[in-house]
CSV table of C-alpha atoms and ligand atoms in Angstrom, one decimal:
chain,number,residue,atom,x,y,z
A,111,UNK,CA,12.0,-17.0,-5.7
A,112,UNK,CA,14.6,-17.6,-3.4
A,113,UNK,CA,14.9,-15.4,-0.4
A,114,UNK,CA,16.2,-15.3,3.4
A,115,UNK,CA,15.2,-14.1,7.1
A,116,UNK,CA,15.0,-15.2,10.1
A,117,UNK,CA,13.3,-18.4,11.3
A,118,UNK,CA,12.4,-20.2,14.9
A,119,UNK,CA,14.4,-23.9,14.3
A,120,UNK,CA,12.1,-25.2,17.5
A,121,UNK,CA,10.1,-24.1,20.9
A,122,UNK,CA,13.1,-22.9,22.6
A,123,UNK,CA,16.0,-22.3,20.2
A,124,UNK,CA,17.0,-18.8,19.3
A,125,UNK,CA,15.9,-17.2,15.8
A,126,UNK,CA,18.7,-18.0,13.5
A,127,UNK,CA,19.1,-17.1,9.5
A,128,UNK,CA,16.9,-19.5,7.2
A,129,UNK,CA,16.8,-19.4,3.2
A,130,UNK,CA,13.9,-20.6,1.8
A,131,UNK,CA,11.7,-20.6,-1.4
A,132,UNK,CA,8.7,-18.1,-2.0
A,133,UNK,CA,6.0,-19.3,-5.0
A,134,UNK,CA,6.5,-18.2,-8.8
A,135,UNK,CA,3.8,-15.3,-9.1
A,136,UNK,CA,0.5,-16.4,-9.7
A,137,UNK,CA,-1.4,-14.2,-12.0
A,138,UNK,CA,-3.2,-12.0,-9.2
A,139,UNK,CA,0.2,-12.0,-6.9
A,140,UNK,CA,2.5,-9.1,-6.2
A,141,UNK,CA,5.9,-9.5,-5.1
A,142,UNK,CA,7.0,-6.8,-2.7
A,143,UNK,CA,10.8,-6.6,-0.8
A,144,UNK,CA,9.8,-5.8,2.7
A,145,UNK,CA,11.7,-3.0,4.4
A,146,UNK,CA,10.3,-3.0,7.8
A,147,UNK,CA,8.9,-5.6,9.8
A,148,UNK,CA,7.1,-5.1,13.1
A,149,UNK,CA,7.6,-7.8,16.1
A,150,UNK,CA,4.5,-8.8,17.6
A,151,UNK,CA,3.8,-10.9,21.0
A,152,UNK,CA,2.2,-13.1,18.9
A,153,UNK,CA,5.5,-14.2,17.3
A,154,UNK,CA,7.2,-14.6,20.3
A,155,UNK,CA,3.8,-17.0,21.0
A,156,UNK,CA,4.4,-18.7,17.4
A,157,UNK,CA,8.1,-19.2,18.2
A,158,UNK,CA,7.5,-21.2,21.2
A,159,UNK,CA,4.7,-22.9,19.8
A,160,UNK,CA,2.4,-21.3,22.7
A,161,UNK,CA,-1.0,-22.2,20.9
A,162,UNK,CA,0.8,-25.7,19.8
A,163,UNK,CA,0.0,-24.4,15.9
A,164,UNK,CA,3.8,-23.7,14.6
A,165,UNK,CA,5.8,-26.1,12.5
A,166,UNK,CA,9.7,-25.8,12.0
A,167,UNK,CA,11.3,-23.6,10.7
A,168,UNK,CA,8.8,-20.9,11.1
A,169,UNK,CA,9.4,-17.0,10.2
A,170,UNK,CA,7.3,-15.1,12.0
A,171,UNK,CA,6.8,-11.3,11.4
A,172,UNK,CA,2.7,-10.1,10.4
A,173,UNK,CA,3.1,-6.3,10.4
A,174,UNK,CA,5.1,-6.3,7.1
A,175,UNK,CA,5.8,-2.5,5.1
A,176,UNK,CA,7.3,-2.8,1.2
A,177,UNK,CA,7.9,-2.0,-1.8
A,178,UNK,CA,6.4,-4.2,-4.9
A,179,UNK,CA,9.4,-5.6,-7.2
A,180,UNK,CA,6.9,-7.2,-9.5
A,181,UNK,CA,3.3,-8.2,-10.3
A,182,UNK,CA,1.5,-10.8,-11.6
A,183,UNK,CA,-0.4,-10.7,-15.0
A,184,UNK,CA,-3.4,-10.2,-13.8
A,185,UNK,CA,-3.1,-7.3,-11.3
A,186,UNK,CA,-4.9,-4.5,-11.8
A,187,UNK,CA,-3.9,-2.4,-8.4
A,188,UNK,CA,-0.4,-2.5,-7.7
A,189,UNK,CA,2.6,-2.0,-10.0
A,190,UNK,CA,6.5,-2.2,-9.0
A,191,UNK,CA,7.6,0.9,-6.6
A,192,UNK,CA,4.3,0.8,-5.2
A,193,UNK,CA,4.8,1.4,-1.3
A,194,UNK,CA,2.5,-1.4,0.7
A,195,UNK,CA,1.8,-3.2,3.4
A,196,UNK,CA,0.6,-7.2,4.5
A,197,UNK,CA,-0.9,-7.9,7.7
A,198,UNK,CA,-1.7,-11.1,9.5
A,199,UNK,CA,-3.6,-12.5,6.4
A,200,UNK,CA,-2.6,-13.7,3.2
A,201,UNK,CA,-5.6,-15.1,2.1
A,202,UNK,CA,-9.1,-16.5,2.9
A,203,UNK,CA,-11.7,-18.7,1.0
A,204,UNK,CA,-13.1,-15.4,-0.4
A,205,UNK,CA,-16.2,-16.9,-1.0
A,206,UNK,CA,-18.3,-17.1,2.4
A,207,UNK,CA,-20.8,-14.7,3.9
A,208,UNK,CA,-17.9,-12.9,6.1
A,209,UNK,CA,-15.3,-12.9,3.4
A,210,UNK,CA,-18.0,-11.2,1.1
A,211,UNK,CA,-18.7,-8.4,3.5
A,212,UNK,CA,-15.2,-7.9,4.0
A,213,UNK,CA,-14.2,-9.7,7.5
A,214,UNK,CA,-11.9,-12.2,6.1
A,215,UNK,CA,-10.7,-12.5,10.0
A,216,UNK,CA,-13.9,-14.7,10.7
A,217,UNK,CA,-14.0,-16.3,7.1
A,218,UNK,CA,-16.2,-19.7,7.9
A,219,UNK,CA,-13.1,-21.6,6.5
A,220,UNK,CA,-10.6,-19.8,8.7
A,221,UNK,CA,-8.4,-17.0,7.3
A,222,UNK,CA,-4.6,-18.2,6.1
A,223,UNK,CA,-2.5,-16.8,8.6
A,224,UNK,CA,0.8,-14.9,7.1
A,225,UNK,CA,2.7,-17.3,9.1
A,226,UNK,CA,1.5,-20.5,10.9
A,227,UNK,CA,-0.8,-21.2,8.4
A,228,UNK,CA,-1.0,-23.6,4.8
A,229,UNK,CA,-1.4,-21.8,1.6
A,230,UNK,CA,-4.7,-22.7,0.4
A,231,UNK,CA,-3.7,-23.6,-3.3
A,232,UNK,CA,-0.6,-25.8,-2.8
A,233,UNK,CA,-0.7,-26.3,1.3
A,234,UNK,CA,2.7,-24.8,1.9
A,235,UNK,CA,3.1,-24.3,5.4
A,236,UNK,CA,3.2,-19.8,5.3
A,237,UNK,CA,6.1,-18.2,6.3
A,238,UNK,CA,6.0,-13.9,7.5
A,239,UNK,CA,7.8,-11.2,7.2
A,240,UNK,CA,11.3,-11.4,9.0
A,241,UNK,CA,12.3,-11.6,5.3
A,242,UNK,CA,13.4,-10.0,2.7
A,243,UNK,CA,10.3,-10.9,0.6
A,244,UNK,CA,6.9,-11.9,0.2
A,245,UNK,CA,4.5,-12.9,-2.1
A,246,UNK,CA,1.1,-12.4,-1.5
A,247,UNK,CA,-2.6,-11.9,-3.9
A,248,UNK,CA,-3.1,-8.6,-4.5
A,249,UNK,CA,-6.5,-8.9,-2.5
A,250,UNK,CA,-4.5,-9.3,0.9
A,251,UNK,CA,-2.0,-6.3,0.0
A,252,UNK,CA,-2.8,-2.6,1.3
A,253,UNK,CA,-1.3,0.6,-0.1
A,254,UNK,CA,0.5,2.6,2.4
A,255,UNK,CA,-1.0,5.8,2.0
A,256,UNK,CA,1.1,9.2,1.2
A,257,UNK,CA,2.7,10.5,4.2
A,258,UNK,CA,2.9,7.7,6.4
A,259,UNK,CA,6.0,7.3,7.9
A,260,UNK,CA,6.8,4.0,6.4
A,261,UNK,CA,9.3,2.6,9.2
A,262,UNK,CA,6.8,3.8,11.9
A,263,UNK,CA,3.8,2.4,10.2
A,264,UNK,CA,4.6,-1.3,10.5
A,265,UNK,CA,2.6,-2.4,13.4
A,266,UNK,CA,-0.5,-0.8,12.3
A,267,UNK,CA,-0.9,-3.9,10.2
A,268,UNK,CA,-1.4,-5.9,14.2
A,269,UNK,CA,-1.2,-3.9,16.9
A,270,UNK,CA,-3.0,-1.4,15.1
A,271,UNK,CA,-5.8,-2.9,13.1
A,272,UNK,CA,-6.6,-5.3,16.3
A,273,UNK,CA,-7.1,-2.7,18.4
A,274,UNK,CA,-8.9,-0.5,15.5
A,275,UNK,CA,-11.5,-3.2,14.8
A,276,UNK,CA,-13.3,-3.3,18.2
A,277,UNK,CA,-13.3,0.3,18.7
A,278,UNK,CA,-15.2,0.1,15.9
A,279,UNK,CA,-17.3,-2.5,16.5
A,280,UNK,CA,-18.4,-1.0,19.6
A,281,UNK,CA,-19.1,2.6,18.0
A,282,UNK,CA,-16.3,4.3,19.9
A,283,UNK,CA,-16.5,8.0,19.5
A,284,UNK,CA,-16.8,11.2,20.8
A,285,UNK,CA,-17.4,11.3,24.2
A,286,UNK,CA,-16.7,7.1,24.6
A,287,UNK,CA,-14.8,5.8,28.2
A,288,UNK,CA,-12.5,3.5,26.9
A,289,UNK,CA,-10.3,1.3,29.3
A,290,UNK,CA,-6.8,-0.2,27.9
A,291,UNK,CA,-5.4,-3.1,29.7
A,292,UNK,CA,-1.9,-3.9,29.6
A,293,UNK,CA,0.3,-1.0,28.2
A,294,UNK,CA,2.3,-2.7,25.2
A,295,UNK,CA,2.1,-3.0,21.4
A,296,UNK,CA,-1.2,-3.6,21.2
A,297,UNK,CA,-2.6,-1.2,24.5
A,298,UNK,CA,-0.5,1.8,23.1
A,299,UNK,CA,-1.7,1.5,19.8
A,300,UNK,CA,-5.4,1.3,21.4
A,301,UNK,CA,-5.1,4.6,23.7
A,302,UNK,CA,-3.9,6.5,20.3
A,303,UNK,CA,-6.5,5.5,18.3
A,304,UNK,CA,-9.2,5.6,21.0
A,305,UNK,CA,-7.8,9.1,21.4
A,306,UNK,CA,-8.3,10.1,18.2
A,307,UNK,CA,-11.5,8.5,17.9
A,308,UNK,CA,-12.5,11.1,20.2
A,309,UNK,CA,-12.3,8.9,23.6
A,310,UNK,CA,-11.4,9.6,26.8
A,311,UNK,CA,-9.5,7.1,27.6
A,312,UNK,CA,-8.1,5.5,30.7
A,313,UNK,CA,-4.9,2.9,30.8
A,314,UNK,CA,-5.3,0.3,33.7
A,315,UNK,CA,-1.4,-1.2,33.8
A,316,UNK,CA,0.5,-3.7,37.0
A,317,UNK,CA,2.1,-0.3,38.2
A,318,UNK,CA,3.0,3.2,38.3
A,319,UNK,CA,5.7,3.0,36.0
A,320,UNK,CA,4.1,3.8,32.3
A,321,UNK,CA,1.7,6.3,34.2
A,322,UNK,CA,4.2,9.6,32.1
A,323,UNK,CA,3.8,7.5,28.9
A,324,UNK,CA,0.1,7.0,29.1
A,325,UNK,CA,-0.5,10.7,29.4
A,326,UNK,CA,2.2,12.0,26.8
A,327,UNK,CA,0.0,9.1,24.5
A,328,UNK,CA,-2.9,11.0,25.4
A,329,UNK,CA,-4.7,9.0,28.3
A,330,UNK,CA,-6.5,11.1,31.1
A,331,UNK,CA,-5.2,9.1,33.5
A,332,UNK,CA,-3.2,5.2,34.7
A,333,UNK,CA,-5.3,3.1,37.3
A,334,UNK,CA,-2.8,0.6,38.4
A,335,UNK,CA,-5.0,-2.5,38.4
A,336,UNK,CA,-3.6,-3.7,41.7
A,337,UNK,CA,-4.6,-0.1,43.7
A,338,UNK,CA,-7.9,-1.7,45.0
A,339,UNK,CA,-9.0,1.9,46.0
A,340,UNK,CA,-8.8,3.2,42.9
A,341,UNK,CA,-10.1,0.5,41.1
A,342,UNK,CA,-13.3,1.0,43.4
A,343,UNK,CA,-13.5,4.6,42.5
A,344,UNK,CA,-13.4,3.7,39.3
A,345,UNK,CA,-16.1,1.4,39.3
A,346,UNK,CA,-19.5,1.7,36.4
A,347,UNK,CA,-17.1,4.5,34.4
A,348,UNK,CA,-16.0,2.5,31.2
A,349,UNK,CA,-18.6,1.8,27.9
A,350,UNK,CA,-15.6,-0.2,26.7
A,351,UNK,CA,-12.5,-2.1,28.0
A,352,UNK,CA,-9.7,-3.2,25.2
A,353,UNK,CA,-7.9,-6.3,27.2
A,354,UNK,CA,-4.5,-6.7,25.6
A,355,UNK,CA,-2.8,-8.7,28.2
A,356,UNK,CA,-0.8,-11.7,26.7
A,357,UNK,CA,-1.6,-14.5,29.2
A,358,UNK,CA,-3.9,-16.3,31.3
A,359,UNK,CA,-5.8,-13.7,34.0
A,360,UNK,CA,-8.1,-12.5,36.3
A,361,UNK,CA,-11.3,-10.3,35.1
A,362,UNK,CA,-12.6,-10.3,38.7
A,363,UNK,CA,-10.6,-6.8,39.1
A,364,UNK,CA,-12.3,-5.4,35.8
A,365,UNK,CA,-15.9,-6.3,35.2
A,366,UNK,CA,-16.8,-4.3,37.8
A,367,UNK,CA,-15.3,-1.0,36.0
A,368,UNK,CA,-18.0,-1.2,33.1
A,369,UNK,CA,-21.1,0.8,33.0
A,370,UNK,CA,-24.4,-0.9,32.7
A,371,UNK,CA,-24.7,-2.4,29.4
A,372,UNK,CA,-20.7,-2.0,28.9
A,373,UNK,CA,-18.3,-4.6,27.2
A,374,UNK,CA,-15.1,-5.9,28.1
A,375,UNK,CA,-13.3,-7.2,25.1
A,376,UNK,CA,-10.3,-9.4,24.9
A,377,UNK,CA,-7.8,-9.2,22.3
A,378,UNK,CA,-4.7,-10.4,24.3
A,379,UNK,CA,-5.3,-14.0,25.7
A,380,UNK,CA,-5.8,-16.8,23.5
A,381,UNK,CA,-6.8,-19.8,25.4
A,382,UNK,CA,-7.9,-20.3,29.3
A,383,UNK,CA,-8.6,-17.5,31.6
A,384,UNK,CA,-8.9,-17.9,35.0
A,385,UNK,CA,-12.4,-18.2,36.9
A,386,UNK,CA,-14.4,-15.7,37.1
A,387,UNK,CA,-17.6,-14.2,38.7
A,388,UNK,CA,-20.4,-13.7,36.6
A,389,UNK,CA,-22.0,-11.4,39.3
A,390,UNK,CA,-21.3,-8.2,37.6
A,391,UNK,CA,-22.1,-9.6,34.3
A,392,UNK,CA,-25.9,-10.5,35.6
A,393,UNK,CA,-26.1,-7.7,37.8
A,394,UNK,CA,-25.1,-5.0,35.5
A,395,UNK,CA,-25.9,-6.4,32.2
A,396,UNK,CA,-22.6,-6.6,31.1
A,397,UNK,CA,-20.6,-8.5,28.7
A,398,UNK,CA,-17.2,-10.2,27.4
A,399,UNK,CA,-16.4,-10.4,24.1
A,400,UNK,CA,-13.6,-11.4,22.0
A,401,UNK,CA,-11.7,-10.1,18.6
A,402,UNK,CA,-9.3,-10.8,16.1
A,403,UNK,CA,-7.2,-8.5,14.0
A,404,UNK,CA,-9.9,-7.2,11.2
A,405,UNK,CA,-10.9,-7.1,7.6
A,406,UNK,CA,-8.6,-6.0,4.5
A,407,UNK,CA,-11.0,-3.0,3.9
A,408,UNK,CA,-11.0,-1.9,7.5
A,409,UNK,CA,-7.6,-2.2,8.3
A,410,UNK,CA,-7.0,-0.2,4.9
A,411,UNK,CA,-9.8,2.2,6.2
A,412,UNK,CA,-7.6,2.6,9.7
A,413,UNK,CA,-4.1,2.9,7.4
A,414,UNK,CA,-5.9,5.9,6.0
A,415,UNK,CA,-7.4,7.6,9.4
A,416,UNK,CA,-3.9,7.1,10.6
A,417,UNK,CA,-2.3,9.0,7.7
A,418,UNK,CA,-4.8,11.8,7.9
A,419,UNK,CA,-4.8,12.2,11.7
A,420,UNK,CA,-1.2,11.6,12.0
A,421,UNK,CA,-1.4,8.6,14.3
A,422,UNK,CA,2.2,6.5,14.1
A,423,UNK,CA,3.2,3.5,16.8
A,424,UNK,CA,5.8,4.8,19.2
A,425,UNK,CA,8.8,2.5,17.9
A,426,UNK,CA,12.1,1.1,18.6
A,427,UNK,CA,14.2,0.4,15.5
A,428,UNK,CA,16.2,-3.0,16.2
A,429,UNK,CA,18.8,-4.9,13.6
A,430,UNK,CA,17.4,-8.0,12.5
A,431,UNK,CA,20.5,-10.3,14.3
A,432,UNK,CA,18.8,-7.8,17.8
A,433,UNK,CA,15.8,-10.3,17.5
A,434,UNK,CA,16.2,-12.8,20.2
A,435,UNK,CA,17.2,-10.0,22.6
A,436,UNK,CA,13.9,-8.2,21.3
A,437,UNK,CA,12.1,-11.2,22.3
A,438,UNK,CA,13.6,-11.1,25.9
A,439,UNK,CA,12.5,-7.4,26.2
A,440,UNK,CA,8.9,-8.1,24.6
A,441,UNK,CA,8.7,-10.6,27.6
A,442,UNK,CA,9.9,-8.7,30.3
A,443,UNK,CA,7.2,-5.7,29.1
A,444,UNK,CA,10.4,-3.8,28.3
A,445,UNK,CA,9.5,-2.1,25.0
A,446,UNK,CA,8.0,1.1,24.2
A,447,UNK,CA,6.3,0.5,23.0
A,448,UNK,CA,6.9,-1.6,19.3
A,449,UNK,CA,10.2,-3.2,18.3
A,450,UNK,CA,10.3,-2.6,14.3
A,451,UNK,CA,12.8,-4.5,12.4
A,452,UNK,CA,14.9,-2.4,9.8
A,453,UNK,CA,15.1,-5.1,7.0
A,454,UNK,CA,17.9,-3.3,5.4
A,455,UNK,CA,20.2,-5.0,8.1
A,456,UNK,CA,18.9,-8.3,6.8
A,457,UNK,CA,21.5,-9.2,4.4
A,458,UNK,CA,24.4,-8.3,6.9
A,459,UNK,CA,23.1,-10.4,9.5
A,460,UNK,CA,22.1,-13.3,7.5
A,461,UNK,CA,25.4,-13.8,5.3
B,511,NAP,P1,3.2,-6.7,24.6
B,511,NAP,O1,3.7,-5.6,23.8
B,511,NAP,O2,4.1,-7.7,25.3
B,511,NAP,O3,2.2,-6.0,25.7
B,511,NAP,C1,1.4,-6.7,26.6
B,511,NAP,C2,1.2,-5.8,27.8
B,511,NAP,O4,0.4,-6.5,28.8
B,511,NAP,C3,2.5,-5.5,28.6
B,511,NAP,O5,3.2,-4.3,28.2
B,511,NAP,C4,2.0,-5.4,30.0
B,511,NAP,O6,1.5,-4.1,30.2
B,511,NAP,C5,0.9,-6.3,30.1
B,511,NAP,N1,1.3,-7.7,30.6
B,511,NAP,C6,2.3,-8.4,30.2
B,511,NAP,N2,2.4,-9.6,30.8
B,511,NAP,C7,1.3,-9.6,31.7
B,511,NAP,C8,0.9,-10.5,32.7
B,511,NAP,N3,1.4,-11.7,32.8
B,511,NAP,N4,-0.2,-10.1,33.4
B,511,NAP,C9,-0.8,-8.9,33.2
B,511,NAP,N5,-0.4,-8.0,32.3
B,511,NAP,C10,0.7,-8.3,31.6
B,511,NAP,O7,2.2,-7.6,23.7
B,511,NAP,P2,1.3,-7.2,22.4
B,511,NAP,O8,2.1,-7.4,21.2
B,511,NAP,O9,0.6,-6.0,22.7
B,511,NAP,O10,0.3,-8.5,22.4
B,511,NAP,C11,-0.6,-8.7,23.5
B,511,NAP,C12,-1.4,-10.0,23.2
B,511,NAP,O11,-2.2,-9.8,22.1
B,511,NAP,C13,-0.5,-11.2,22.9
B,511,NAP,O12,-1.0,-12.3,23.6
B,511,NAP,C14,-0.7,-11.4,21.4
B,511,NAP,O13,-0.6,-12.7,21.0
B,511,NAP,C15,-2.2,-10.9,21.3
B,511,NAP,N6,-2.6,-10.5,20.0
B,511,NAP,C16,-3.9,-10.8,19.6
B,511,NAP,C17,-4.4,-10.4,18.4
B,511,NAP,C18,-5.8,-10.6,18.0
B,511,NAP,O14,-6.1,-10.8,16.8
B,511,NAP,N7,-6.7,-10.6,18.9
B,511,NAP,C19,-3.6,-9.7,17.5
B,511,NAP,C20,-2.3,-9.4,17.9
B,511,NAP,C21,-1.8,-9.8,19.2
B,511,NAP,P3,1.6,-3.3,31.7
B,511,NAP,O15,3.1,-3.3,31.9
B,511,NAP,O16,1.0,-2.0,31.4
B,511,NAP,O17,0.9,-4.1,32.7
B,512,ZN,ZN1,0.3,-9.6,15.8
B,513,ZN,ZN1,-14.5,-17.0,3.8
């Protein structure tokens, strides 16, 4: 099938327009148009080849909402006009003790990313969802459910399920402190969801300026991180920080906010932090942890508590020829708090 978007030509060209070939269907694949396409930090990563993993081109784009145009023989749960959604995953090996339980995201083989990865049947390098479509097995394809707001709902399928999956790992709940570093995609999407998990929740961002924002997101309160007064005061409250923060940093100011037996987790940086002290780890039997995105069931599990508690990403709606400016914004910290890409402007910009 031949179809166009958007690709990155190299580290530090701009996205340009990019035909290129999606597979035939295989029997258990579903072929969906996509109509909105969230932009995550981790493209912008991908696009420079930050974790040195991208070929050229690459489309990025992993928080991907459509509408199925045609199935394979063999699918049994989707069938054309089917509204749906594809995440950072388009497959895994299926077969191993995580994939079996559900948690393709740690699948012993590695999952196949969306983009940046090699389709595990013929090795194609992947290619995401600043498209106009996709391909994907029917395994790796949600349903949105009914009342979603379909252009809103986009980055649940990153920002959301990432920050959904270690609230639940850690049993977040009624009654829960939960700490949000770093107020973007991702750290908005955790204060909602923390929220409505029943959490108070605190957001812990460079300054003053997003304190408004946190609050009308349903936050008690902002610490600004660099306030060392405040950050003292604040010191043993948290069961549970959510680190979102996109590059290499200090936990030296935050390790200290946990409560005995309390867990910082990062989500943000992937690769080196800086040095840190282990002193409140020992002395307070705390902990850092890690997590990526989740599981097909769970991130269909959080499509659903979204839907019924009415939990949508605050989003701005960009053309897709407003990417590279979008990219300049996501860097500066300037979006609030998702930029969603309205797919219907795809064949506009790339003719
Ligand atoms: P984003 O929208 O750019 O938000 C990041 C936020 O972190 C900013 O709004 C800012 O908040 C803060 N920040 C930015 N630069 C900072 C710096 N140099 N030092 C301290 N704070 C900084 O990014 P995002 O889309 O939420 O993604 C965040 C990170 O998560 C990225 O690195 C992305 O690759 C990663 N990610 C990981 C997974 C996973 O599976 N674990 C999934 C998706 C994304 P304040 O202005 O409030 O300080
Ligand atoms: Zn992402
Ligand atoms: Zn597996």
């Amino acid at each position: 099938m031949n179809t166009f978007g958007y690709a990155a030509y190299s580290t530090d060209s701009p996205l340009a327009p990019y035909t290129f070939e999606r597979r035939e269907l295989r029997p258990d694949d579903v072929a969906l148009e996509i109509l909105y396409c969230g932009v995550c930090h981790s493209d912008l990563h991908t696009a420079r080849n930050d974790w040195g993993m991208s070929y050229y081109p690459i489309v990025p784009g992993h928080e991907i909402v459509g509408r199925v145009i045609e199935t394979g023989t063999q699918v049994t749960g989707f069938k054309a006009g089917d509204y749906v959604a594809v995440g950072c995953m388009v497959d895994s090996c299926r077969e191993c003790d995580q994939c079996r339980k559900g948690d393709e995201q740690l699948c012993r083989q590695g999952p196949i990313y969306t983009y940046s990865g090699h389709d595990r049947i013929s090795g194609e390098p992947t290619q995401g969802g600043y498209a106009k479509h996709l391909v994907v097995s029917e395994a790796f394809c949600l349903h949105m459910p009914e009342g979603l707001d379909l252009a809103k709902a986009a980055p649940l399928l990153c920002a959301g399920i990432t920050t959904y999956s270690p609230l639940r790992t850690w049993n977040v709940g009624s009654g829960s402190r939960v700490g949000v570093i770093g107020l973007g995609g991702l750290g908005h999407m955790a204060v909602k969801l923390a929220v409505g998990l029943g959490a108070e929740v605190t957001v812990l961002s460079r300054s003053a300026d997003k304190r408004a924002d946190a609050l009308a997101l349903g936050a008690a309160r902002l610490l600004v991180s660099a306030d060392e007064g405040a950050m003292a005061e604040a010191a043993s409250s948290f069961d549970l920080i959510i680190d979102t923060v996109p590059a290499k940093h200090d936990l030296d100011p935050y390790l200290p906010l946990l409560d005995v037996d309390g867990t910082l987790v990062i989500v943000g940086q992937l690769g080196p932090m800086s040095d840190f002290s282990t002193v409140p780890l020992l002395s307070g039997r705390r902990r850092v942890a890690g997590s990526p995105i989740g599981g097909i069931r769970e991130t269909q599990e959080l499509l659903d508590f979204c839907a019924k508690k009415n939990i949508l990403p605050d989003c701005e709606m960009i053309r897709m020829d407003q990417i590279n400016e979008a990219f300049e914004r996501m860097e500066k910290a300037d979006v609030r708090y998702r930029f969603v890409i309205d797919m219907a402007s795809l064949s506009a910009a790339a003719a």
